[in-house]
Amino acid sequence: FVVDKTTEILNAGKCSVMLIDHRQGELCIKGAKGFEENIFEHTVKIGESISGLVAQEGKPLLVKDIQQEPRFRHRARSSYAGPSFMSVPIKRDEETIGVINVAEKGKTKDESFDEIDLKILCSISREVLVAIENLKMYKELLFLTITDSLTGLHNFRHFSKTLDYELKR
């Protein structure tokens, strides 16, 4: 939903949402549009490539013309057809938990993103953070409803549901 709406709002051809896996120290793609099917196998180390640098620095990045940006000219040329891209961190307080990347503005892919587009993407990243936090709370609540807090074992409610499911199966 996030990548579909982001590409629609910003008139972009490509969008990806990457979240940090703290155990591996990598960014993992959780949602993408405009890329090949195997993009979900791709990971990025923190500090490497464009997304990794944005995650490390925690600052939004707008590149209007990749040919004029020596830091990224060779890195992004193969993956971005258009001259412009944006990458914005998803931050909780001062902690970066992920990155949203957008590229290929417009139908001709020769258009460039501007500061207004960057502000819109920053607003979207704040809403994505709220959605991620709500999902985490929902998962925790679900866990607490089926687990005994004292023993950490499944409770009777979970046993009953599982028993009914197994009997039907």
PDB file of C-alpha atoms in Angstrom:
ATOM      1  CA  PHE A   1       0.000   0.000   0.000  1.00  0.00           C
ATOM      2  CA  VAL A   2       2.748   2.422   0.973  1.00  0.00           C
ATOM      3  CA  VAL A   3       4.788   1.985  -2.198  1.00  0.00           C
ATOM      4  CA  ASP A   4       1.686   2.088  -4.416  1.00  0.00           C
ATOM      5  CA  LYS A   5       0.422   5.337  -2.879  1.00  0.00           C
ATOM      6  CA  THR A   6       3.892   6.905  -2.753  1.00  0.00           C
ATOM      7  CA  THR A   7       4.497   6.277  -6.459  1.00  0.00           C
ATOM      8  CA  GLU A   8       1.028   7.613  -7.224  1.00  0.00           C
ATOM      9  CA  ILE A   9       1.395  10.785  -5.126  1.00  0.00           C
ATOM     10  CA  LEU A  10       4.919  11.592  -6.332  1.00  0.00           C
ATOM     11  CA  ASN A  11       4.358  10.435  -9.934  1.00  0.00           C
ATOM     12  CA  ALA A  12       7.334   8.080  -9.630  1.00  0.00           C
ATOM     13  CA  GLY A  13       8.238   4.919 -11.494  1.00  0.00           C
ATOM     14  CA  LYS A  14      10.118   3.197  -8.659  1.00  0.00           C
ATOM     15  CA  CYS A  15       9.690   3.081  -4.905  1.00  0.00           C
ATOM     16  CA  SER A  16      10.998   0.820  -2.161  1.00  0.00           C
ATOM     17  CA  VAL A  17      10.613   0.600   1.606  1.00  0.00           C
ATOM     18  CA  MET A  18      13.559  -0.902   3.448  1.00  0.00           C
ATOM     19  CA  LEU A  19      13.671  -1.732   7.165  1.00  0.00           C
ATOM     20  CA  ILE A  20      16.774  -2.319   9.262  1.00  0.00           C
ATOM     21  CA  ASP A  21      17.454  -5.847  10.492  1.00  0.00           C
ATOM     22  CA  HIS A  22      19.499  -5.050  13.608  1.00  0.00           C
ATOM     23  CA  ARG A  23      20.776  -8.624  13.972  1.00  0.00           C
ATOM     24  CA  GLN A  24      22.413  -8.528  10.538  1.00  0.00           C
ATOM     25  CA  GLY A  25      23.091  -4.784  10.381  1.00  0.00           C
ATOM     26  CA  GLU A  26      21.398  -4.619   6.989  1.00  0.00           C
ATOM     27  CA  LEU A  27      18.501  -2.947   5.244  1.00  0.00           C
ATOM     28  CA  CYS A  28      15.962  -5.452   3.914  1.00  0.00           C
ATOM     29  CA  ILE A  29      13.378  -4.570   1.273  1.00  0.00           C
ATOM     30  CA  LYS A  30       9.851  -5.011   2.640  1.00  0.00           C
ATOM     31  CA  GLY A  31       7.931  -3.386  -0.202  1.00  0.00           C
ATOM     32  CA  ALA A  32       8.818  -2.332  -3.739  1.00  0.00           C
ATOM     33  CA  LYS A  33       7.269  -1.189  -6.994  1.00  0.00           C
ATOM     34  CA  GLY A  34       8.907  -0.847 -10.394  1.00  0.00           C
ATOM     35  CA  PHE A  35      11.684  -3.378  -9.733  1.00  0.00           C
ATOM     36  CA  GLU A  36      12.265  -6.996 -10.759  1.00  0.00           C
ATOM     37  CA  GLU A  37      10.661  -9.808  -8.753  1.00  0.00           C
ATOM     38  CA  ASN A  38      13.943 -10.863  -7.115  1.00  0.00           C
ATOM     39  CA  ILE A  39      14.472  -7.425  -5.515  1.00  0.00           C
ATOM     40  CA  PHE A  40      13.232  -8.781  -2.166  1.00  0.00           C
ATOM     41  CA  GLU A  41      16.353 -10.965  -1.940  1.00  0.00           C
ATOM     42  CA  HIS A  42      18.542  -7.852  -2.082  1.00  0.00           C
ATOM     43  CA  THR A  43      19.976  -6.457   1.174  1.00  0.00           C
ATOM     44  CA  VAL A  44      22.141  -3.405   1.811  1.00  0.00           C
ATOM     45  CA  LYS A  45      24.716  -3.012   4.578  1.00  0.00           C
ATOM     46  CA  ILE A  46      24.370   0.121   6.700  1.00  0.00           C
ATOM     47  CA  GLY A  47      26.763   2.744   5.335  1.00  0.00           C
ATOM     48  CA  GLU A  48      26.988   1.195   1.862  1.00  0.00           C
ATOM     49  CA  SER A  49      25.139   2.366  -1.270  1.00  0.00           C
ATOM     50  CA  ILE A  50      22.688   5.246  -1.265  1.00  0.00           C
ATOM     51  CA  SER A  51      20.105   3.707   1.079  1.00  0.00           C
ATOM     52  CA  GLY A  52      22.765   2.527   3.506  1.00  0.00           C
ATOM     53  CA  LEU A  53      24.273   6.016   3.708  1.00  0.00           C
ATOM     54  CA  VAL A  54      20.867   7.601   4.333  1.00  0.00           C
ATOM     55  CA  ALA A  55      20.179   5.031   7.075  1.00  0.00           C
ATOM     56  CA  GLN A  56      23.567   5.711   8.659  1.00  0.00           C
ATOM     57  CA  GLU A  57      23.346   9.517   8.497  1.00  0.00           C
ATOM     58  CA  GLY A  58      19.624   9.719   9.257  1.00  0.00           C
ATOM     59  CA  LYS A  59      19.138  12.643   6.866  1.00  0.00           C
ATOM     60  CA  PRO A  60      16.889  12.903   3.780  1.00  0.00           C
ATOM     61  CA  LEU A  61      18.653  12.944   0.436  1.00  0.00           C
ATOM     62  CA  LEU A  62      17.465  14.596  -2.787  1.00  0.00           C
ATOM     63  CA  VAL A  63      19.602  14.241  -5.893  1.00  0.00           C
ATOM     64  CA  LYS A  64      18.244  16.281  -8.795  1.00  0.00           C
ATOM     65  CA  ASP A  65      20.807  15.095 -11.338  1.00  0.00           C
ATOM     66  CA  ILE A  66      22.863  11.996 -10.652  1.00  0.00           C
ATOM     67  CA  GLN A  67      25.433  13.007 -13.298  1.00  0.00           C
ATOM     68  CA  GLN A  68      26.236  16.131 -11.285  1.00  0.00           C
ATOM     69  CA  GLU A  69      26.588  14.244  -7.985  1.00  0.00           C
ATOM     70  CA  PRO A  70      30.054  12.622  -7.815  1.00  0.00           C
ATOM     71  CA  ARG A  71      29.261  10.608  -4.648  1.00  0.00           C
ATOM     72  CA  PHE A  72      26.545   8.578  -6.396  1.00  0.00           C
ATOM     73  CA  ARG A  73      27.283   8.782 -10.121  1.00  0.00           C
ATOM     74  CA  HIS A  74      28.714   5.275 -10.399  1.00  0.00           C
ATOM     75  CA  ARG A  75      26.632   3.599  -7.689  1.00  0.00           C
ATOM     76  CA  ALA A  76      23.102   4.349  -8.868  1.00  0.00           C
ATOM     77  CA  ARG A  77      23.461   4.606 -12.629  1.00  0.00           C
ATOM     78  CA  SER A  78      22.538   0.980 -13.289  1.00  0.00           C
ATOM     79  CA  SER A  79      19.488   0.889 -11.049  1.00  0.00           C
ATOM     80  CA  TYR A  80      17.921   4.295 -11.828  1.00  0.00           C
ATOM     81  CA  ALA A  81      16.837   5.198 -15.360  1.00  0.00           C
ATOM     82  CA  GLY A  82      15.935   8.799 -14.494  1.00  0.00           C
ATOM     83  CA  PRO A  83      18.309  11.599 -13.486  1.00  0.00           C
ATOM     84  CA  SER A  84      16.753  12.201 -10.070  1.00  0.00           C
ATOM     85  CA  PHE A  85      15.992  10.224  -6.915  1.00  0.00           C
ATOM     86  CA  MET A  86      15.115  10.708  -3.244  1.00  0.00           C
ATOM     87  CA  SER A  87      15.870   8.660  -0.169  1.00  0.00           C
ATOM     88  CA  VAL A  88      14.363   9.464   3.235  1.00  0.00           C
ATOM     89  CA  PRO A  89      14.999   7.749   6.578  1.00  0.00           C
ATOM     90  CA  ILE A  90      12.129   6.392   8.660  1.00  0.00           C
ATOM     91  CA  LYS A  91      13.043   7.633  12.136  1.00  0.00           C
ATOM     92  CA  ARG A  92      11.720   7.083  15.639  1.00  0.00           C
ATOM     93  CA  ASP A  93      13.142   9.920  17.745  1.00  0.00           C
ATOM     94  CA  GLU A  94      16.839   9.750  16.781  1.00  0.00           C
ATOM     95  CA  GLU A  95      16.835   6.071  15.772  1.00  0.00           C
ATOM     96  CA  THR A  96      16.569   5.201  12.088  1.00  0.00           C
ATOM     97  CA  ILE A  97      14.465   2.069  11.537  1.00  0.00           C
ATOM     98  CA  GLY A  98      14.313   2.135   7.740  1.00  0.00           C
ATOM     99  CA  VAL A  99      14.488   4.063   4.483  1.00  0.00           C
ATOM    100  CA  ILE A 100      12.038   4.988   1.709  1.00  0.00           C
ATOM    101  CA  ASN A 101      13.537   5.345  -1.778  1.00  0.00           C
ATOM    102  CA  VAL A 102      11.816   6.948  -4.783  1.00  0.00           C
ATOM    103  CA  ALA A 103      13.120   7.313  -8.342  1.00  0.00           C
ATOM    104  CA  GLU A 104      12.098   7.979 -11.953  1.00  0.00           C
ATOM    105  CA  LYS A 105       9.758  10.937 -11.741  1.00  0.00           C
ATOM    106  CA  GLY A 106       7.217  11.456 -14.496  1.00  0.00           C
ATOM    107  CA  LYS A 107       6.255   9.583 -17.616  1.00  0.00           C
ATOM    108  CA  THR A 108       9.387  10.537 -19.554  1.00  0.00           C
ATOM    109  CA  LYS A 109      11.714   9.816 -16.617  1.00  0.00           C
ATOM    110  CA  ASP A 110      13.632  12.992 -17.491  1.00  0.00           C
ATOM    111  CA  GLU A 111      11.859  15.078 -14.872  1.00  0.00           C
ATOM    112  CA  SER A 112      13.548  15.797 -11.539  1.00  0.00           C
ATOM    113  CA  PHE A 113      12.212  15.686  -8.013  1.00  0.00           C
ATOM    114  CA  ASP A 114      12.241  18.986  -6.116  1.00  0.00           C
ATOM    115  CA  GLU A 115      12.132  20.169  -2.492  1.00  0.00           C
ATOM    116  CA  ILE A 116       8.325  19.935  -2.381  1.00  0.00           C
ATOM    117  CA  ASP A 117       8.531  16.282  -3.389  1.00  0.00           C
ATOM    118  CA  LEU A 118      11.117  15.736  -0.647  1.00  0.00           C
ATOM    119  CA  LYS A 119       8.827  17.330   1.958  1.00  0.00           C
ATOM    120  CA  ILE A 120       5.967  15.097   0.818  1.00  0.00           C
ATOM    121  CA  LEU A 121       8.176  12.015   1.090  1.00  0.00           C
ATOM    122  CA  CYS A 122       9.302  13.083   4.589  1.00  0.00           C
ATOM    123  CA  SER A 123       5.628  13.351   5.599  1.00  0.00           C
ATOM    124  CA  ILE A 124       4.948   9.909   4.151  1.00  0.00           C
ATOM    125  CA  SER A 125       7.886   8.479   6.129  1.00  0.00           C
ATOM    126  CA  ARG A 126       6.391   9.810   9.387  1.00  0.00           C
ATOM    127  CA  GLU A 127       3.079   8.123   8.568  1.00  0.00           C
ATOM    128  CA  VAL A 128       4.900   4.886   7.707  1.00  0.00           C
ATOM    129  CA  LEU A 129       6.570   5.041  11.129  1.00  0.00           C
ATOM    130  CA  VAL A 130       3.155   5.302  12.793  1.00  0.00           C
ATOM    131  CA  ALA A 131       1.906   2.303  10.791  1.00  0.00           C
ATOM    132  CA  ILE A 132       4.982   0.243  11.727  1.00  0.00           C
ATOM    133  CA  GLU A 133       4.616   1.136  15.406  1.00  0.00           C
ATOM    134  CA  ASN A 134       0.912   0.172  15.311  1.00  0.00           C
ATOM    135  CA  LEU A 135       1.806  -3.156  13.717  1.00  0.00           C
ATOM    136  CA  LYS A 136       4.414  -3.863  16.411  1.00  0.00           C
ATOM    137  CA  MET A 137       1.894  -3.062  19.153  1.00  0.00           C
ATOM    138  CA  TYR A 138      -0.713  -5.282  17.490  1.00  0.00           C
ATOM    139  CA  LYS A 139       1.730  -8.201  17.319  1.00  0.00           C
ATOM    140  CA  GLU A 140       2.679  -7.697  20.968  1.00  0.00           C
ATOM    141  CA  LEU A 141      -0.976  -7.547  22.001  1.00  0.00           C
ATOM    142  CA  LEU A 142      -1.701 -10.708  20.026  1.00  0.00           C
ATOM    143  CA  PHE A 143       1.221 -12.446  21.750  1.00  0.00           C
ATOM    144  CA  LEU A 144       0.005 -11.314  25.176  1.00  0.00           C
ATOM    145  CA  THR A 145      -3.517 -12.639  24.524  1.00  0.00           C
ATOM    146  CA  ILE A 146      -2.260 -16.191  23.934  1.00  0.00           C
ATOM    147  CA  THR A 147       0.605 -16.304  26.441  1.00  0.00           C
ATOM    148  CA  ASP A 148       0.617 -16.588  30.218  1.00  0.00           C
ATOM    149  CA  SER A 149       2.671 -13.678  31.555  1.00  0.00           C
ATOM    150  CA  LEU A 150       4.011 -15.639  34.535  1.00  0.00           C
ATOM    151  CA  THR A 151       5.181 -18.812  32.792  1.00  0.00           C
ATOM    152  CA  GLY A 152       5.561 -17.634  29.203  1.00  0.00           C
ATOM    153  CA  LEU A 153       3.566 -20.667  28.050  1.00  0.00           C
ATOM    154  CA  HIS A 154       0.475 -20.637  25.869  1.00  0.00           C
ATOM    155  CA  ASN A 155      -2.712 -20.085  27.857  1.00  0.00           C
ATOM    156  CA  PHE A 156      -6.002 -21.997  27.859  1.00  0.00           C
ATOM    157  CA  ARG A 157      -7.586 -19.713  25.213  1.00  0.00           C
ATOM    158  CA  HIS A 158      -4.820 -20.563  22.763  1.00  0.00           C
ATOM    159  CA  PHE A 159      -5.085 -24.250  23.646  1.00  0.00           C
ATOM    160  CA  SER A 160      -8.828 -24.215  22.937  1.00  0.00           C
ATOM    161  CA  LYS A 161      -8.433 -22.457  19.589  1.00  0.00           C
ATOM    162  CA  THR A 162      -5.644 -24.772  18.521  1.00  0.00           C
ATOM    163  CA  LEU A 163      -7.565 -27.850  19.641  1.00  0.00           C
ATOM    164  CA  ASP A 164     -10.645 -26.787  17.646  1.00  0.00           C
ATOM    165  CA  TYR A 165      -8.506 -26.163  14.561  1.00  0.00           C
ATOM    166  CA  GLU A 166      -6.737 -29.522  14.876  1.00  0.00           C
ATOM    167  CA  LEU A 167     -10.008 -31.404  15.378  1.00  0.00           C
ATOM    168  CA  LYS A 168     -11.481 -29.820  12.253  1.00  0.00           C
ATOM    169  CA  ARG A 169      -8.340 -30.609  10.285  1.00  0.00           C
TER     170      ARG A 169
END
